[in-house]
Each structure stands twice: as C-alpha cells, then as structure tokens.
PDB file of C-alpha atoms in Angstrom:
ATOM      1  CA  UNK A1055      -1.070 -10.970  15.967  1.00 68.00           C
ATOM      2  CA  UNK A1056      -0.649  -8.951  12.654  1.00 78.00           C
ATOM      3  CA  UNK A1057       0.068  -5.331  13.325  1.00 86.00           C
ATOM      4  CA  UNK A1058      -2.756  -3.973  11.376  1.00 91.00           C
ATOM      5  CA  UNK A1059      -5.766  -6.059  10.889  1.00 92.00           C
ATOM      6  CA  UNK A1060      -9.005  -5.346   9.494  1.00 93.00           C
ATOM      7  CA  UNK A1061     -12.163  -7.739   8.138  1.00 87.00           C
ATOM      8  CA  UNK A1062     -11.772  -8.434   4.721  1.00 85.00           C
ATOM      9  CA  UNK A1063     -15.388  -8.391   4.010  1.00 86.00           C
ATOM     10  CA  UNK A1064     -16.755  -8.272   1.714  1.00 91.00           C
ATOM     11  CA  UNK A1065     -19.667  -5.711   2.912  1.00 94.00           C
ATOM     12  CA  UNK A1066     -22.453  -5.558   0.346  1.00 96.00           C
ATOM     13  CA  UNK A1067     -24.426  -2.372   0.881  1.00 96.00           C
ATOM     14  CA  UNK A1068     -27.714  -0.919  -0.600  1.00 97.00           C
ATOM     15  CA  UNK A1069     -26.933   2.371  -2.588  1.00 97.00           C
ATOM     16  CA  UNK A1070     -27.528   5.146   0.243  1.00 97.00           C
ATOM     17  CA  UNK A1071     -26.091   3.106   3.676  1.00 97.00           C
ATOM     18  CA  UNK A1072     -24.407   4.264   6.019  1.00 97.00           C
ATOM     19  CA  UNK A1073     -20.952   1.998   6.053  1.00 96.00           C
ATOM     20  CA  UNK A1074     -18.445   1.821   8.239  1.00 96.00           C
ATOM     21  CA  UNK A1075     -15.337  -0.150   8.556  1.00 93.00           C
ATOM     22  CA  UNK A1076     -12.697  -0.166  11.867  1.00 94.00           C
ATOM     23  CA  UNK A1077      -8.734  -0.925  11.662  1.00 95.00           C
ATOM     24  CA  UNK A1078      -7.073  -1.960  14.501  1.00 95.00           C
ATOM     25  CA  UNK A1079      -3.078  -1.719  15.441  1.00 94.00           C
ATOM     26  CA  UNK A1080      -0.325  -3.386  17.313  1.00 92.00           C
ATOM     27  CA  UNK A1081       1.921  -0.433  17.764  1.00 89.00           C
ATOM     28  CA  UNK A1082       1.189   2.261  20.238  1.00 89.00           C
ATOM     29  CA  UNK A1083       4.352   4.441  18.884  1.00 87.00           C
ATOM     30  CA  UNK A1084       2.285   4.608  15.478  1.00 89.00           C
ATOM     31  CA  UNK A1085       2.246   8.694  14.195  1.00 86.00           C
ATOM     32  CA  UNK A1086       0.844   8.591  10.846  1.00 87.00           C
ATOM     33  CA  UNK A1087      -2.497   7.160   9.758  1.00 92.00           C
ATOM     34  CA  UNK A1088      -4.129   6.687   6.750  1.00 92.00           C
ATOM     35  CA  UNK A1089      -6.711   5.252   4.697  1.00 95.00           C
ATOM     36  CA  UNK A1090      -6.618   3.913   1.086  1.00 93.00           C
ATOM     37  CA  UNK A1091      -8.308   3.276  -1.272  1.00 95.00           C
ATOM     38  CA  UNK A1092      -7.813   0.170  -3.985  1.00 92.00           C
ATOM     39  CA  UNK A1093      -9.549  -0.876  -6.772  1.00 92.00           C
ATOM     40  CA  UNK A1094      -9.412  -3.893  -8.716  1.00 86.00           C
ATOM     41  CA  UNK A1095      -5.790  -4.628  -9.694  1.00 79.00           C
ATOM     42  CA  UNK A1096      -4.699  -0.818  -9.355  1.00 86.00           C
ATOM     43  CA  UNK A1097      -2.486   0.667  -7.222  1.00 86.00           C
ATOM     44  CA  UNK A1098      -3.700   2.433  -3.871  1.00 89.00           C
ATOM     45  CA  UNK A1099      -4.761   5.650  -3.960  1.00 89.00           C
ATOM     46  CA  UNK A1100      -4.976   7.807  -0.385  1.00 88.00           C
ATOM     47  CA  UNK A1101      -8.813   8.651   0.635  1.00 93.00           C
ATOM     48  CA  UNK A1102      -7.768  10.741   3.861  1.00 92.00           C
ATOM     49  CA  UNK A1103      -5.487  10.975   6.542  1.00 89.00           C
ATOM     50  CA  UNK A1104      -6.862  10.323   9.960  1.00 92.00           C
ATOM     51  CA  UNK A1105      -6.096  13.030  12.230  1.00 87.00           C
ATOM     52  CA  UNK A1106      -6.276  13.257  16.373  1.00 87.00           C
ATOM     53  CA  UNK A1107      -9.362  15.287  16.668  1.00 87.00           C
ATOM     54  CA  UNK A1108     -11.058  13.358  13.377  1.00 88.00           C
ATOM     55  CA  UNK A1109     -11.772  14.530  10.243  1.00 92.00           C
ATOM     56  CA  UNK A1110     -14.411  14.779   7.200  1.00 94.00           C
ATOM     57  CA  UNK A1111     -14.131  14.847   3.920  1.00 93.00           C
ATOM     58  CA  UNK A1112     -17.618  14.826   1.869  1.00 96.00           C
ATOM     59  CA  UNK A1113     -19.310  11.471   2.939  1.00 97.00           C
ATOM     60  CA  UNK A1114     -15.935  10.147   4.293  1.00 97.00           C
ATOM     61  CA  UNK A1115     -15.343  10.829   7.995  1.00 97.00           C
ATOM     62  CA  UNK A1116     -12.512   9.279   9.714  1.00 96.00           C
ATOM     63  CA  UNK A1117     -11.772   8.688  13.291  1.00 96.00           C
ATOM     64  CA  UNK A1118      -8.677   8.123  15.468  1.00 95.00           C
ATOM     65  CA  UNK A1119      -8.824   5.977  18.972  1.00 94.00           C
ATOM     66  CA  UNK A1120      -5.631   6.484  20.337  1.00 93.00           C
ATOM     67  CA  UNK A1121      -6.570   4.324  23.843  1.00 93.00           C
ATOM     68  CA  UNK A1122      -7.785   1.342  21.872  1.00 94.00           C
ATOM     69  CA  UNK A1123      -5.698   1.678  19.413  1.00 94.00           C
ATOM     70  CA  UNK A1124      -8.232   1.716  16.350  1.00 93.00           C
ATOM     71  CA  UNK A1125      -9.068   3.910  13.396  1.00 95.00           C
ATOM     72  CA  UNK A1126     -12.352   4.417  11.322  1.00 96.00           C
ATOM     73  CA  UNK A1127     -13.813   5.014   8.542  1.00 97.00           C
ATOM     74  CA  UNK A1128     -17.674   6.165   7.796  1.00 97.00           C
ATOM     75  CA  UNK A1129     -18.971   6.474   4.589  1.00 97.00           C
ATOM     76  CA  UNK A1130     -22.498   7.932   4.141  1.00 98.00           C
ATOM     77  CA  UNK A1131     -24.826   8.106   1.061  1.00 97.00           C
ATOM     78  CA  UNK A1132     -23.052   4.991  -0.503  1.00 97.00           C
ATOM     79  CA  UNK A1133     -22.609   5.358  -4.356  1.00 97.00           C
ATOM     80  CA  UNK A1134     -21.930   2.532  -6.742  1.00 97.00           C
ATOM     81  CA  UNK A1135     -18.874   3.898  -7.493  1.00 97.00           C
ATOM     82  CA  UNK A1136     -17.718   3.535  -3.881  1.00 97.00           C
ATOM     83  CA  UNK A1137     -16.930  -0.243  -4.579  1.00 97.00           C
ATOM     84  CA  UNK A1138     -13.665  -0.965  -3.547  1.00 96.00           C
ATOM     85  CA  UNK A1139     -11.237  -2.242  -1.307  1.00 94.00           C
ATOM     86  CA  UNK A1140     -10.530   0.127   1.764  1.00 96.00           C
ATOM     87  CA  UNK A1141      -7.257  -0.301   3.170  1.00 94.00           C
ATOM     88  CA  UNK A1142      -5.740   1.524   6.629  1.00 94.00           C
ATOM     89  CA  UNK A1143      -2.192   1.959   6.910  1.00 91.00           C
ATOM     90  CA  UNK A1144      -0.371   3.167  10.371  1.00 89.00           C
ATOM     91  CA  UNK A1145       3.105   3.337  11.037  1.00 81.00           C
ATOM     92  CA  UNK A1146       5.796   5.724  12.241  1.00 72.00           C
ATOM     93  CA  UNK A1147       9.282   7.101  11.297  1.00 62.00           C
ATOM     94  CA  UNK A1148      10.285   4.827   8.138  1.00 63.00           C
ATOM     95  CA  UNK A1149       8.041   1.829   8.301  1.00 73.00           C
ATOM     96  CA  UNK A1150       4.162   2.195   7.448  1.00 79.00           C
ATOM     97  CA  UNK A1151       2.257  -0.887   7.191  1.00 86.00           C
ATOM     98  CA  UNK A1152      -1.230  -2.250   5.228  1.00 89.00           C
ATOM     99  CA  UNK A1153      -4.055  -3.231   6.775  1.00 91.00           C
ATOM    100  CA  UNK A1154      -5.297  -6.504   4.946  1.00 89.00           C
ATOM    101  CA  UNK A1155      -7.900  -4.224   3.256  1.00 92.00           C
ATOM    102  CA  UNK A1156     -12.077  -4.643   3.927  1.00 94.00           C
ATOM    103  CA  UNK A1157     -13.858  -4.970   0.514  1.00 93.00           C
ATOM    104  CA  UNK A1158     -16.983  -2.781  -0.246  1.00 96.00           C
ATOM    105  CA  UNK A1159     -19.572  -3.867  -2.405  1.00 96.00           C
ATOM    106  CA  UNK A1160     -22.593  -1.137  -3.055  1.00 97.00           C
ATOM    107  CA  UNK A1161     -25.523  -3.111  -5.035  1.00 96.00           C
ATOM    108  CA  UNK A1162     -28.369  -0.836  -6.682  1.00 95.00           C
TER     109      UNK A1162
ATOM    110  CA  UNK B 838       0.638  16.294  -6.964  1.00 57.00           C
ATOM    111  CA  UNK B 839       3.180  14.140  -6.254  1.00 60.00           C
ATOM    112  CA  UNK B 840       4.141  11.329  -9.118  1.00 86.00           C
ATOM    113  CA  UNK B 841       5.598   7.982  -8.873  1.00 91.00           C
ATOM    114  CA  UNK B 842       6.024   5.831 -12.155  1.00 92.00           C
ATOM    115  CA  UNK B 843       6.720   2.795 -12.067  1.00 94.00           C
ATOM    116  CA  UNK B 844       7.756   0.434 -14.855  1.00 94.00           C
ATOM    117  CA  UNK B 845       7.375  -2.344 -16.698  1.00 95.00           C
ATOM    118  CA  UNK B 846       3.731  -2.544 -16.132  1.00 93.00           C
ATOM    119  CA  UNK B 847       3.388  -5.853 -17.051  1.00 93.00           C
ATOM    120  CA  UNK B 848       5.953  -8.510 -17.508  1.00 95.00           C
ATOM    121  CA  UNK B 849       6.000 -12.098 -18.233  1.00 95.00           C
ATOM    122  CA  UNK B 850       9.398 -14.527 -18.044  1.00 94.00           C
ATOM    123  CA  UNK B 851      10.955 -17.760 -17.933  1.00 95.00           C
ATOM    124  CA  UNK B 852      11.864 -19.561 -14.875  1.00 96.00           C
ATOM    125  CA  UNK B 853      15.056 -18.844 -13.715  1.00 95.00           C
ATOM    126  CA  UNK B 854      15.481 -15.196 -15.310  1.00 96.00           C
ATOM    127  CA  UNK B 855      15.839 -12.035 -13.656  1.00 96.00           C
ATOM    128  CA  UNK B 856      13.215  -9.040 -13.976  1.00 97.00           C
ATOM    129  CA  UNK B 857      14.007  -5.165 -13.131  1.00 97.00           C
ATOM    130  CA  UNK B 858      11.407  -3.288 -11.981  1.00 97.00           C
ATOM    131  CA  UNK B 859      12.126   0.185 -11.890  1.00 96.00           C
ATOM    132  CA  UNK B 860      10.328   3.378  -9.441  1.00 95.00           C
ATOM    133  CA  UNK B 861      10.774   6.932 -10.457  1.00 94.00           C
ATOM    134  CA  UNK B 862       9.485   9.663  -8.083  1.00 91.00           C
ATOM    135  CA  UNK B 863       8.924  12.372 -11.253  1.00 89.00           C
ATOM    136  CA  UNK B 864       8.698  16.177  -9.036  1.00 83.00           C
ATOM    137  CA  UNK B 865       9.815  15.313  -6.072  1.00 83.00           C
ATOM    138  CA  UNK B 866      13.369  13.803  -4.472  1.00 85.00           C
ATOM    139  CA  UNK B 867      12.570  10.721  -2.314  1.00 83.00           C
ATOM    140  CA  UNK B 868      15.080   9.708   0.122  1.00 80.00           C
ATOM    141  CA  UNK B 869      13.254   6.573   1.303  1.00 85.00           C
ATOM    142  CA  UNK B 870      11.270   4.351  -1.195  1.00 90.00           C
ATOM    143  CA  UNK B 871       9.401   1.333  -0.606  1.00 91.00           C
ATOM    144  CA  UNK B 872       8.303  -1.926  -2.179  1.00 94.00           C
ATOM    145  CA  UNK B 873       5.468  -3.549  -1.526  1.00 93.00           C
ATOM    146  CA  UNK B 874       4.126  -7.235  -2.925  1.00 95.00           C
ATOM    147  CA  UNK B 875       0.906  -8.167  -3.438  1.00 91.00           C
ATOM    148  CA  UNK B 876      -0.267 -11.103  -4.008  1.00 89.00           C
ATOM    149  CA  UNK B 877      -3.796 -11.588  -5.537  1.00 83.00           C
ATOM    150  CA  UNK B 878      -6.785 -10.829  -3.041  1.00 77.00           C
ATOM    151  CA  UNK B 879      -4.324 -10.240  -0.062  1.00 82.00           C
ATOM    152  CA  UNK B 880      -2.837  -6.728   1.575  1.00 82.00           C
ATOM    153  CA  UNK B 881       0.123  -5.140   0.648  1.00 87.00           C
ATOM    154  CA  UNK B 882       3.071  -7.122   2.072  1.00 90.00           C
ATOM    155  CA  UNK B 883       6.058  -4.355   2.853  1.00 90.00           C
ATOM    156  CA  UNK B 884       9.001  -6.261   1.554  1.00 94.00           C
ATOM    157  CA  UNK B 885      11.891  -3.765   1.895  1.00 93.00           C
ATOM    158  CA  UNK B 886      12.650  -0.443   2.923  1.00 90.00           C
ATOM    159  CA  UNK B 887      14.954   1.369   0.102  1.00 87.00           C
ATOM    160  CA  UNK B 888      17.036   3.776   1.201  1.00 83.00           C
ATOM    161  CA  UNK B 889      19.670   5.993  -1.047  1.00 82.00           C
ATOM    162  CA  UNK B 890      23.214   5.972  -1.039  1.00 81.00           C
ATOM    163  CA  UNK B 891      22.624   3.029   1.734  1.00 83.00           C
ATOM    164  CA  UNK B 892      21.494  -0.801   1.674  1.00 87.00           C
ATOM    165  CA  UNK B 893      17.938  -1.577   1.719  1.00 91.00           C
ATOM    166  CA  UNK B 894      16.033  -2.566   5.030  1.00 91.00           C
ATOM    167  CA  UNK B 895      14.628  -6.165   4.352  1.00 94.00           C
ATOM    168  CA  UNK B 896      11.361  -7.444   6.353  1.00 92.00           C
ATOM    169  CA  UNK B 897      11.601 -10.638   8.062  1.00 91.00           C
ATOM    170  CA  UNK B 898      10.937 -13.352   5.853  1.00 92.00           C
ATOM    171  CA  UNK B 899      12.203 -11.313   2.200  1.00 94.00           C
ATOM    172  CA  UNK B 900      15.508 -12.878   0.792  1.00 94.00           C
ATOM    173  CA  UNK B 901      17.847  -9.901   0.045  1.00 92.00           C
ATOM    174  CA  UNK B 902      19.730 -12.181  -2.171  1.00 94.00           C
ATOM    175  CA  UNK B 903      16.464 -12.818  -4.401  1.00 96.00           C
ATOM    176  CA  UNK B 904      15.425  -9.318  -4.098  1.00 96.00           C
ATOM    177  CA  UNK B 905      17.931  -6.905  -4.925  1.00 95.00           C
ATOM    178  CA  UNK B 906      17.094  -3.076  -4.221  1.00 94.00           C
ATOM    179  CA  UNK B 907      19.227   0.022  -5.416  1.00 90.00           C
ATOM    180  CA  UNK B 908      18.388   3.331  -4.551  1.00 88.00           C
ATOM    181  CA  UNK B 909      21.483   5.364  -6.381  1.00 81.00           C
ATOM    182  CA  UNK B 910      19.524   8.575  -6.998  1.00 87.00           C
ATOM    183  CA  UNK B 911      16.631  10.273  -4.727  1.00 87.00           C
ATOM    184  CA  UNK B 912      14.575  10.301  -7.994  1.00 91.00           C
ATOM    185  CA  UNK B 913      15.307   5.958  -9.344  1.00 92.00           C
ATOM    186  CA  UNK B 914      14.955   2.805  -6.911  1.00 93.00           C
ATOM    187  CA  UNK B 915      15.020  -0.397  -8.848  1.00 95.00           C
ATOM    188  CA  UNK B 916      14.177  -3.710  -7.597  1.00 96.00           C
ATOM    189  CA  UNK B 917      15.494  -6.949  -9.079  1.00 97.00           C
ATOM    190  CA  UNK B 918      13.887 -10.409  -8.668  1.00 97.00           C
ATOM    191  CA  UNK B 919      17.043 -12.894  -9.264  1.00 96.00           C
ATOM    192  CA  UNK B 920      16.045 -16.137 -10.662  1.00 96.00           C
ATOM    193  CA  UNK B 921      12.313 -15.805 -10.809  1.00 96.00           C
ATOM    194  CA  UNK B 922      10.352 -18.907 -10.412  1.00 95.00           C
ATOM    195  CA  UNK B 923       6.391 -19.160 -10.710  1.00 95.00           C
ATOM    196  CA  UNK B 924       6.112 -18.701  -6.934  1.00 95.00           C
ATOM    197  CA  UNK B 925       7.237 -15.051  -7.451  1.00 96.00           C
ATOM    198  CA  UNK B 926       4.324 -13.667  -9.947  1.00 95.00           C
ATOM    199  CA  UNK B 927       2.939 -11.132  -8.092  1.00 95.00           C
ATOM    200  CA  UNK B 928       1.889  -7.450  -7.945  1.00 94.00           C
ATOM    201  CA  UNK B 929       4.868  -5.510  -7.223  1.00 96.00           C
ATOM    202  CA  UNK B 930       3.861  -1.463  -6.284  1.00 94.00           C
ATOM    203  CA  UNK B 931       6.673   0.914  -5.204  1.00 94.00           C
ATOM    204  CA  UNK B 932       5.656   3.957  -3.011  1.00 90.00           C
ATOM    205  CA  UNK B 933       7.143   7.113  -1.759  1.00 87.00           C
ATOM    206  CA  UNK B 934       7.272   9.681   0.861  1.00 76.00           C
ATOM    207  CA  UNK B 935       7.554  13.369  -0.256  1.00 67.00           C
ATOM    208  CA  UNK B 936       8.359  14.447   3.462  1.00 61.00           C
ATOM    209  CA  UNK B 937      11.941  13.417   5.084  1.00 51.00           C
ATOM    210  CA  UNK B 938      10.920  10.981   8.061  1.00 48.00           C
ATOM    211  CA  UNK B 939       8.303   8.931   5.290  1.00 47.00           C
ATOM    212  CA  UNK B 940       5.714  10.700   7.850  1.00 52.00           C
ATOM    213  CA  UNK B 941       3.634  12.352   5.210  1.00 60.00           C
ATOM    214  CA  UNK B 942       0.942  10.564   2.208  1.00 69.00           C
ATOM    215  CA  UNK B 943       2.764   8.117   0.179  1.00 77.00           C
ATOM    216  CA  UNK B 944       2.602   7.951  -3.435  1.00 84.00           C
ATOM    217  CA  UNK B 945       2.503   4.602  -5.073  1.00 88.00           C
ATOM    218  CA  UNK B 946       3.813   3.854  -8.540  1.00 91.00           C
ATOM    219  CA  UNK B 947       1.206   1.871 -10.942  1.00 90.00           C
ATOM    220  CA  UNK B 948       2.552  -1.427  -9.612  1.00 92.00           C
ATOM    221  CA  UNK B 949       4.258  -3.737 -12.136  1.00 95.00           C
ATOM    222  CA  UNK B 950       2.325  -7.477 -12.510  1.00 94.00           C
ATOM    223  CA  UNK B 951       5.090 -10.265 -12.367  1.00 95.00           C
ATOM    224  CA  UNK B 952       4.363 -13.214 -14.662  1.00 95.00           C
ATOM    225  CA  UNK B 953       6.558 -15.992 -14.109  1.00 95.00           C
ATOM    226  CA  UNK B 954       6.026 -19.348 -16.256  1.00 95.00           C
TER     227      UNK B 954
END
C-alpha cells in the first residue's frame, strides 16, 4: 500500500462545480499536511495547509480526518484557470511525502 | 516569501556523463533539503533526504552511488547523477523547509528537466 494515495483522475468539470478530491495516508504519526498545487511541467506550488479544525481559503476549503486517516479538498465556483494537478502531501519530522496527484480539468 | 532556485533548468547529455544540479534556498538557511524525481505524468518520488554538514538519507530503492548529494552550506545542496543513462531523464525539483524539524510549507526550486541521449 503506498503511503499517500489519491485518484489520478482526471476530473473534467463544468465551469461553476462544486469539486472535490480526498487523499488518504498510511501513517498515523503524520503532523503536517498539505495540499499542492502543479501545473503542467512546473514545480508545485502550496494551495493550503490542512489544519485540525479545517480551514478555508476563498473557494478552497480543506479538511482533516484524523480517525480515517484522510484529507480533503473542496473547490467551489470552478474557474478555467483551476486546471491542474492537485497533489496532498503528509508527513512528519523530516520526511513528507506526495500523493500521486488527482488531475482537474474545468471545460467551459 | 521564501525562495528556492534551482539550476540548470534544462539540461541535455551523453550517456555515461555526469550532471550537477544545484538548489539554493536565497533568504532563508535550510538545514534539511530535499530532492524529489519526477517522472512524466507520475507523483513526486522523494529520492533523498539532504542534510548539512551530514550524509544524505537515501529512500529505498535510490542508489547513493548514482546519486550523489552534498549539503556543505545551509543556503547550496547539489545533487549529482553519476553516469547518466537515458533511463535517468527526468524532472528533478529540490524543496526546502524554512522551519527546523521540515514541519512547516516547503518551497520547491523550479525543478531542473534531465535529458539523457
């Protein structure tokens, strides 16, 4: 079992839908959490951490499930310009780790 | 915010040669560095832990001997590929921490694509 999986997608999405995608993890010692952002052959660039109690940022709201050991991330209103590949990343003390990344697609 | 640069951004090489890829954190002083390999529609594969003043941390399945990491300053980490062959062109990205215990955001350099003919 990898230690971080997520679906690779691709989810193709109307402009305006609701999206979300979920991230899953091995380790129950994992501290930090995170989610990315990639875009075609660029480097990552962090959307939001994922705190305890949850947190928003614009149209981005992300989750943490400590007992299932699962993150999330919803993305209302989708733009055009929210095509991309979203990638999670947990980890604790020295070693944080990729999710395989889920692609987003938003058509007009 | 926090900078990483990373560099060459692009190279391409003959079989059998050795490429340095170097990873700068620019305003702040990084005590742990990492290296990452990607590999084209595939995740971010950690390869190695780079730590300074002190070997790297390899993951299972990375050759140390083909991958050669030096940390010598908290603000350079350079990773060598040894003998590059065609299997090795990849995306290579570098990251950092800007908190001690690599807890915090990481910043990634611009990755450096690996050509190898």
């Amino acid at each position: 079992r990898k230690e971080v999986e997520q679906d690779p997608g691709p989810f193709n999405v109307p402009e305006g839908a609701t999206v979300a995608f979920n991230c899953t993890y091995s380790n129950s010692a994992s501290q930090s959490f995170f989610w990315y952002r990639q875009d075609c052959r660029k480097e990552p660039k962090l959307l939001m951490s994922v705190y305890s109690s949850g947190n928003e940022d614009g149209r981005f709201t992300a989750q943490l499930n400590r007992a299932s050991q699962y993150i999330s991330l919803l993305i209302r209103d989708s733009k055009l310009s929210d095509s991309a590949t979203y990638l999670c990343m947990t980890g604790n003390t020295g070693k944080l780790i990729f999710g395989q990344g889920t692609t987003l697609q938003v058509k007009p | 915010g926090a900078v990483v640069s990373q560099h060459p951004s692009w190279v391409i090489c003959k079989s059998g040669t050795s490429v340095k890829i170097e990873c700068r954190s620019l305003d702040f002083q990084a005590t742990t560095m990492f290296w990452y390999r990607q590999f084209p529609k595939q995740s971010l594969m950690l390869m190695a832990t780079s730590n300074e003043g002190s070997k790297a941390t390899y993951e299972q399945g990375v050759e140390k001997d083909k991958f050669l990491i030096n940390h010598a300053s908290l603000t350079l980490s350079t990773l060598t590929v040894t003998s590059a062959h065609p299997e090795d062109s990849s995306f290579y990205i570098c990251s950092a921490s800007s908190r001690a215990g690599n807890t915090g955001e990481l910043f990634f350099g611009e990755g450096s694509r690996l050509t190898v003919l």
